[in-house]
Amino acid sequence: MDQPTDRWKRIQPVLERALELEPDQVGAYLDHACGDDAAFRAELESLIEADRAAPAFLDSPAVTLPRSVGSDRVLDGEQLGPFRVLHEVGRGGMSIVYLAERADGQFEQRVAIKVLMHDARSRDLAVRFEAERRILASLDHRGIVRIQDGGMTRDGRPYLVMEHVEGDRIDRYCDANQLPVEQRLRIFRQVLDAVAYAHRALVVHRDLKPANILVTEQGQVRLLDFGIAKLLDPDDPSDSPPTRTGLRAMTPEYAAPEQVRGERITTATDIYALGVLLYELLTGTTPFDAHALRSAGFNEICRIIREVDPPRPSTRLSELRTRRREPPPTDAATIEIGPAAIPRVVPTTVEEIARHRGANPERLSRLLRGD
């Protein structure tokens, strides 16, 4: 079976050529290009149909800037494919999430529909979105929230249909249950297993952080938005050199050095973010001060992430004993659904941080010494 990336490499040149032809020439071209491969032809015909179904995209410039949240109309009550939108359940800087239910009478089903804010009114992005959606939908792992469907709204915004998961974000789940270090590591290993699976399929998350990792009541980790960051960034340097300064999908305190510099994204980008996540699960804070990063200019963010060595976890706990920790800044790119939308009570002293880990400050500091 072809890997997702191999499949797209095979599809892309044929698709690009087909889109250049007149409609009455496409059939003969596909006869020649696809031969007896019916599945390959069906996939190409689906992509071509999706492209033709969005004629308004063709009249707009290929390079567009993301629109603001306020310019995207509310979709409550609208029909998106077989689903009827019920109401908004969360929003962030680049998308809105709606709760929706199946409305075609075939069976009962509730889903989460993420409508991307990015202005997708170009043929290239519309086609790419459809291709990427198919790749992401091929991910089948119990630790990754499955993408089930997708399309375009009437006003030309891409949307993704995902399974609806009831869970709490990983940091809040660990704190609420006062999980000790050993249990936090077990939860973290579930995250590693899901990320490793996606990496084997050559899919990179690009925005791993607590808000994108839910834990169910049964203690099962579910990762959100795997690969969606790539959809939000049509100038992604991992595919081609960037043509403009774009709004990249990242959160500064979890962003790898190559991410902030706009350099090539690899699986190492996710591994860096996993290190930040583990640091936070163990110490209650990120390696670099979140407030400092959010308030810094671009060059200063680059300097901090690329040049400054963060304190070791045990050292960070010692630092917290001398000053009160401020709650982390609001994450404009975060979307939280269900229980995760409840405001988090953030531990602000080392005593509170240790208590949430079933220990006192001295014991927790000893646990975190060394590698």
mmCIF file with all atom_site columns, N, CA, C and O in Angstrom, residues 178-201:
data_model
loop_
_atom_site.group_PDB
_atom_site.id
_atom_site.type_symbol
_atom_site.label_atom_id
_atom_site.label_alt_id
_atom_site.label_comp_id
_atom_site.label_asym_id
_atom_site.label_entity_id
_atom_site.label_seq_id
_atom_site.pdbx_PDB_ins_code
_atom_site.Cartn_x
_atom_site.Cartn_y
_atom_site.Cartn_z
_atom_site.occupancy
_atom_site.B_iso_or_equiv
_atom_site.pdbx_formal_charge
_atom_site.auth_seq_id
_atom_site.auth_comp_id
_atom_site.auth_asym_id
_atom_site.auth_atom_id
_atom_site.pdbx_PDB_model_num
ATOM 1  N N  . GLN A 1 178 ? -4.253 14.952 40.278 1.00 0.00 ? 178 GLN A N  1
ATOM 2  C CA . GLN A 1 178 ? -3.045 14.975 41.099 1.00 0.00 ? 178 GLN A CA 1
ATOM 3  C C  . GLN A 1 178 ? -2.147 13.762 40.797 1.00 0.00 ? 178 GLN A C  1
ATOM 4  O O  . GLN A 1 178 ? -1.698 13.045 41.690 1.00 0.00 ? 178 GLN A O  1
ATOM 5  N N  . LEU A 1 179 ? -1.885 13.575 39.508 1.00 0.00 ? 179 LEU A N  1
ATOM 6  C CA . LEU A 1 179 ? -1.083 12.428 39.093 1.00 0.00 ? 179 LEU A CA 1
ATOM 7  C C  . LEU A 1 179 ? 0.379  12.628 39.478 1.00 0.00 ? 179 LEU A C  1
ATOM 8  O O  . LEU A 1 179 ? 0.971  13.665 39.175 1.00 0.00 ? 179 LEU A O  1
ATOM 9  N N  . PRO A 1 180 ? 0.982  11.628 40.116 1.00 0.00 ? 180 PRO A N  1
ATOM 10 C CA . PRO A 1 180 ? 2.420  11.722 40.420 1.00 0.00 ? 180 PRO A CA 1
ATOM 11 C C  . PRO A 1 180 ? 3.245  11.602 39.144 1.00 0.00 ? 180 PRO A C  1
ATOM 12 O O  . PRO A 1 180 ? 2.728  11.279 38.069 1.00 0.00 ? 180 PRO A O  1
ATOM 13 N N  . VAL A 1 181 ? 4.533  11.841 39.274 1.00 0.00 ? 181 VAL A N  1
ATOM 14 C CA . VAL A 1 181 ? 5.422  11.862 38.118 1.00 0.00 ? 181 VAL A CA 1
ATOM 15 C C  . VAL A 1 181 ? 5.335  10.565 37.322 1.00 0.00 ? 181 VAL A C  1
ATOM 16 O O  . VAL A 1 181 ? 5.274  10.587 36.081 1.00 0.00 ? 181 VAL A O  1
ATOM 17 N N  . GLU A 1 182 ? 5.311  9.427  37.998 1.00 0.00 ? 182 GLU A N  1
ATOM 18 C CA . GLU A 1 182 ? 5.297  8.139  37.293 1.00 0.00 ? 182 GLU A CA 1
ATOM 19 C C  . GLU A 1 182 ? 4.062  8.010  36.399 1.00 0.00 ? 182 GLU A C  1
ATOM 20 O O  . GLU A 1 182 ? 4.160  7.539  35.258 1.00 0.00 ? 182 GLU A O  1
ATOM 21 N N  . GLN A 1 183 ? 2.900  8.412  36.899 1.00 0.00 ? 183 GLN A N  1
ATOM 22 C CA . GLN A 1 183 ? 1.683  8.310  36.100 1.00 0.00 ? 183 GLN A CA 1
ATOM 23 C C  . GLN A 1 183 ? 1.671  9.332  34.966 1.00 0.00 ? 183 GLN A C  1
ATOM 24 O O  . GLN A 1 183 ? 1.147  9.066  33.885 1.00 0.00 ? 183 GLN A O  1
ATOM 25 N N  . ARG A 1 184 ? 2.251  10.487 35.208 1.00 0.00 ? 184 ARG A N  1
ATOM 26 C CA . ARG A 1 184 ? 2.352  11.485 34.133 1.00 0.00 ? 184 ARG A CA 1
ATOM 27 C C  . ARG A 1 184 ? 3.215  10.950 32.993 1.00 0.00 ? 184 ARG A C  1
ATOM 28 O O  . ARG A 1 184 ? 2.932  11.196 31.817 1.00 0.00 ? 184 ARG A O  1
ATOM 29 N N  . LEU A 1 185 ? 4.266  10.222 33.332 1.00 0.00 ? 185 LEU A N  1
ATOM 30 C CA . LEU A 1 185 ? 5.121  9.642  32.300 1.00 0.00 ? 185 LEU A CA 1
ATOM 31 C C  . LEU A 1 185 ? 4.372  8.576  31.504 1.00 0.00 ? 185 LEU A C  1
ATOM 32 O O  . LEU A 1 185 ? 4.570  8.448  30.291 1.00 0.00 ? 185 LEU A O  1
ATOM 33 N N  . ARG A 1 186 ? 3.496  7.822  32.175 1.00 0.00 ? 186 ARG A N  1
ATOM 34 C CA . ARG A 1 186 ? 2.699  6.825  31.447 1.00 0.00 ? 186 ARG A CA 1
ATOM 35 C C  . ARG A 1 186 ? 1.760  7.501  30.455 1.00 0.00 ? 186 ARG A C  1
ATOM 36 O O  . ARG A 1 186 ? 1.593  7.040  29.316 1.00 0.00 ? 186 ARG A O  1
ATOM 37 N N  . ILE A 1 187 ? 1.131  8.593  30.885 1.00 0.00 ? 187 ILE A N  1
ATOM 38 C CA . ILE A 1 187 ? 0.265  9.358  29.981 1.00 0.00 ? 187 ILE A CA 1
ATOM 39 C C  . ILE A 1 187 ? 1.080  9.912  28.817 1.00 0.00 ? 187 ILE A C  1
ATOM 40 O O  . ILE A 1 187 ? 0.674  9.850  27.645 1.00 0.00 ? 187 ILE A O  1
ATOM 41 N N  . PHE A 1 188 ? 2.259  10.417 29.127 1.00 0.00 ? 188 PHE A N  1
ATOM 42 C CA . PHE A 1 188 ? 3.114  10.999 28.092 1.00 0.00 ? 188 PHE A CA 1
ATOM 43 C C  . PHE A 1 188 ? 3.548  9.945  27.082 1.00 0.00 ? 188 PHE A C  1
ATOM 44 O O  . PHE A 1 188 ? 3.672  10.229 25.889 1.00 0.00 ? 188 PHE A O  1
ATOM 45 N N  . ARG A 1 189 ? 3.745  8.709  27.533 1.00 0.00 ? 189 ARG A N  1
ATOM 46 C CA . ARG A 1 189 ? 4.143  7.650  26.600 1.00 0.00 ? 189 ARG A CA 1
ATOM 47 C C  . ARG A 1 189 ? 3.024  7.373  25.593 1.00 0.00 ? 189 ARG A C  1
ATOM 48 O O  . ARG A 1 189 ? 3.304  6.999  24.446 1.00 0.00 ? 189 ARG A O  1
ATOM 49 N N  . GLN A 1 190 ? 1.778  7.554  25.973 1.00 0.00 ? 190 GLN A N  1
ATOM 50 C CA . GLN A 1 190 ? 0.683  7.431  25.009 1.00 0.00 ? 190 GLN A CA 1
ATOM 51 C C  . GLN A 1 190 ? 0.816  8.495  23.918 1.00 0.00 ? 190 GLN A C  1
ATOM 52 O O  . GLN A 1 190 ? 0.567  8.229  22.742 1.00 0.00 ? 190 GLN A O  1
ATOM 53 N N  . VAL A 1 191 ? 1.190  9.703  24.330 1.00 0.00 ? 191 VAL A N  1
ATOM 54 C CA . VAL A 1 191 ? 1.395  10.774 23.356 1.00 0.00 ? 191 VAL A CA 1
ATOM 55 C C  . VAL A 1 191 ? 2.513  10.392 22.394 1.00 0.00 ? 191 VAL A C  1
ATOM 56 O O  . VAL A 1 191 ? 2.391  10.546 21.169 1.00 0.00 ? 191 VAL A O  1
ATOM 57 N N  . LEU A 1 192 ? 3.610  9.880  22.939 1.00 0.00 ? 192 LEU A N  1
ATOM 58 C CA . LEU A 1 192 ? 4.738  9.476  22.103 1.00 0.00 ? 192 LEU A CA 1
ATOM 59 C C  . LEU A 1 192 ? 4.328  8.405  21.095 1.00 0.00 ? 192 LEU A C  1
ATOM 60 O O  . LEU A 1 192 ? 4.740  8.449  19.933 1.00 0.00 ? 192 LEU A O  1
ATOM 61 N N  . ASP A 1 193 ? 3.502  7.459  21.520 1.00 0.00 ? 193 ASP A N  1
ATOM 62 C CA . ASP A 1 193 ? 3.083  6.380  20.639 1.00 0.00 ? 193 ASP A CA 1
ATOM 63 C C  . ASP A 1 193 ? 2.273  6.924  19.462 1.00 0.00 ? 193 ASP A C  1
ATOM 64 O O  . ASP A 1 193 ? 2.474  6.516  18.316 1.00 0.00 ? 193 ASP A O  1
ATOM 65 N N  . ALA A 1 194 ? 1.369  7.867  19.742 1.00 0.00 ? 194 ALA A N  1
ATOM 66 C CA . ALA A 1 194 ? 0.549  8.447  18.674 1.00 0.00 ? 194 ALA A CA 1
ATOM 67 C C  . ALA A 1 194 ? 1.391  9.275  17.714 1.00 0.00 ? 194 ALA A C  1
ATOM 68 O O  . ALA A 1 194 ? 1.225  9.199  16.488 1.00 0.00 ? 194 ALA A O  1
ATOM 69 N N  . VAL A 1 195 ? 2.326  10.057 18.247 1.00 0.00 ? 195 VAL A N  1
ATOM 70 C CA . VAL A 1 195 ? 3.179  10.886 17.396 1.00 0.00 ? 195 VAL A CA 1
ATOM 71 C C  . VAL A 1 195 ? 4.094  10.000 16.545 1.00 0.00 ? 195 VAL A C  1
ATOM 72 O O  . VAL A 1 195 ? 4.288  10.257 15.353 1.00 0.00 ? 195 VAL A O  1
ATOM 73 N N  . ALA A 1 196 ? 4.631  8.944  17.140 1.00 0.00 ? 196 ALA A N  1
ATOM 74 C CA . ALA A 1 196 ? 5.508  8.040  16.386 1.00 0.00 ? 196 ALA A CA 1
ATOM 75 C C  . ALA A 1 196 ? 4.751  7.394  15.233 1.00 0.00 ? 196 ALA A C  1
ATOM 76 O O  . ALA A 1 196 ? 5.291  7.236  14.128 1.00 0.00 ? 196 ALA A O  1
ATOM 77 N N  . TYR A 1 197 ? 3.489  7.024  15.461 1.00 0.00 ? 197 TYR A N  1
ATOM 78 C CA . TYR A 1 197 ? 2.674  6.433  14.395 1.00 0.00 ? 197 TYR A CA 1
ATOM 79 C C  . TYR A 1 197 ? 2.533  7.412  13.229 1.00 0.00 ? 197 TYR A C  1
ATOM 80 O O  . TYR A 1 197 ? 2.717  7.050  12.061 1.00 0.00 ? 197 TYR A O  1
ATOM 81 N N  . ALA A 1 198 ? 2.193  8.663  13.538 1.00 0.00 ? 198 ALA A N  1
ATOM 82 C CA . ALA A 1 198 ? 2.028  9.657  12.475 1.00 0.00 ? 198 ALA A CA 1
ATOM 83 C C  . ALA A 1 198 ? 3.343  9.916  11.750 1.00 0.00 ? 198 ALA A C  1
ATOM 84 O O  . ALA A 1 198 ? 3.368  10.069 10.530 1.00 0.00 ? 198 ALA A O  1
ATOM 85 N N  . HIS A 1 199 ? 4.436  9.957  12.479 1.00 0.00 ? 199 HIS A N  1
ATOM 86 C CA . HIS A 1 199 ? 5.735  10.188 11.851 1.00 0.00 ? 199 HIS A CA 1
ATOM 87 C C  . HIS A 1 199 ? 6.111  9.059  10.900 1.00 0.00 ? 199 HIS A C  1
ATOM 88 O O  . HIS A 1 199 ? 6.757  9.305  9.874  1.00 0.00 ? 199 HIS A O  1
ATOM 89 N N  . ARG A 1 200 ? 5.700  7.849  11.220 1.00 0.00 ? 200 ARG A N  1
ATOM 90 C CA . ARG A 1 200 ? 5.972  6.742  10.303 1.00 0.00 ? 200 ARG A CA 1
ATOM 91 C C  . ARG A 1 200 ? 5.225  6.923  8.982  1.00 0.00 ? 200 ARG A C  1
ATOM 92 O O  . ARG A 1 200 ? 5.650  6.416  7.942  1.00 0.00 ? 200 ARG A O  1
ATOM 93 N N  . ALA A 1 201 ? 4.100  7.659  9.043  1.00 0.00 ? 201 ALA A N  1
ATOM 94 C CA . ALA A 1 201 ? 3.355  7.994  7.824  1.00 0.00 ? 201 ALA A CA 1
ATOM 95 C C  . ALA A 1 201 ? 3.833  9.317  7.238  1.00 0.00 ? 201 ALA A C  1
ATOM 96 O O  . ALA A 1 201 ? 3.211  9.849  6.313  1.00 0.00 ? 201 ALA A O  1
#
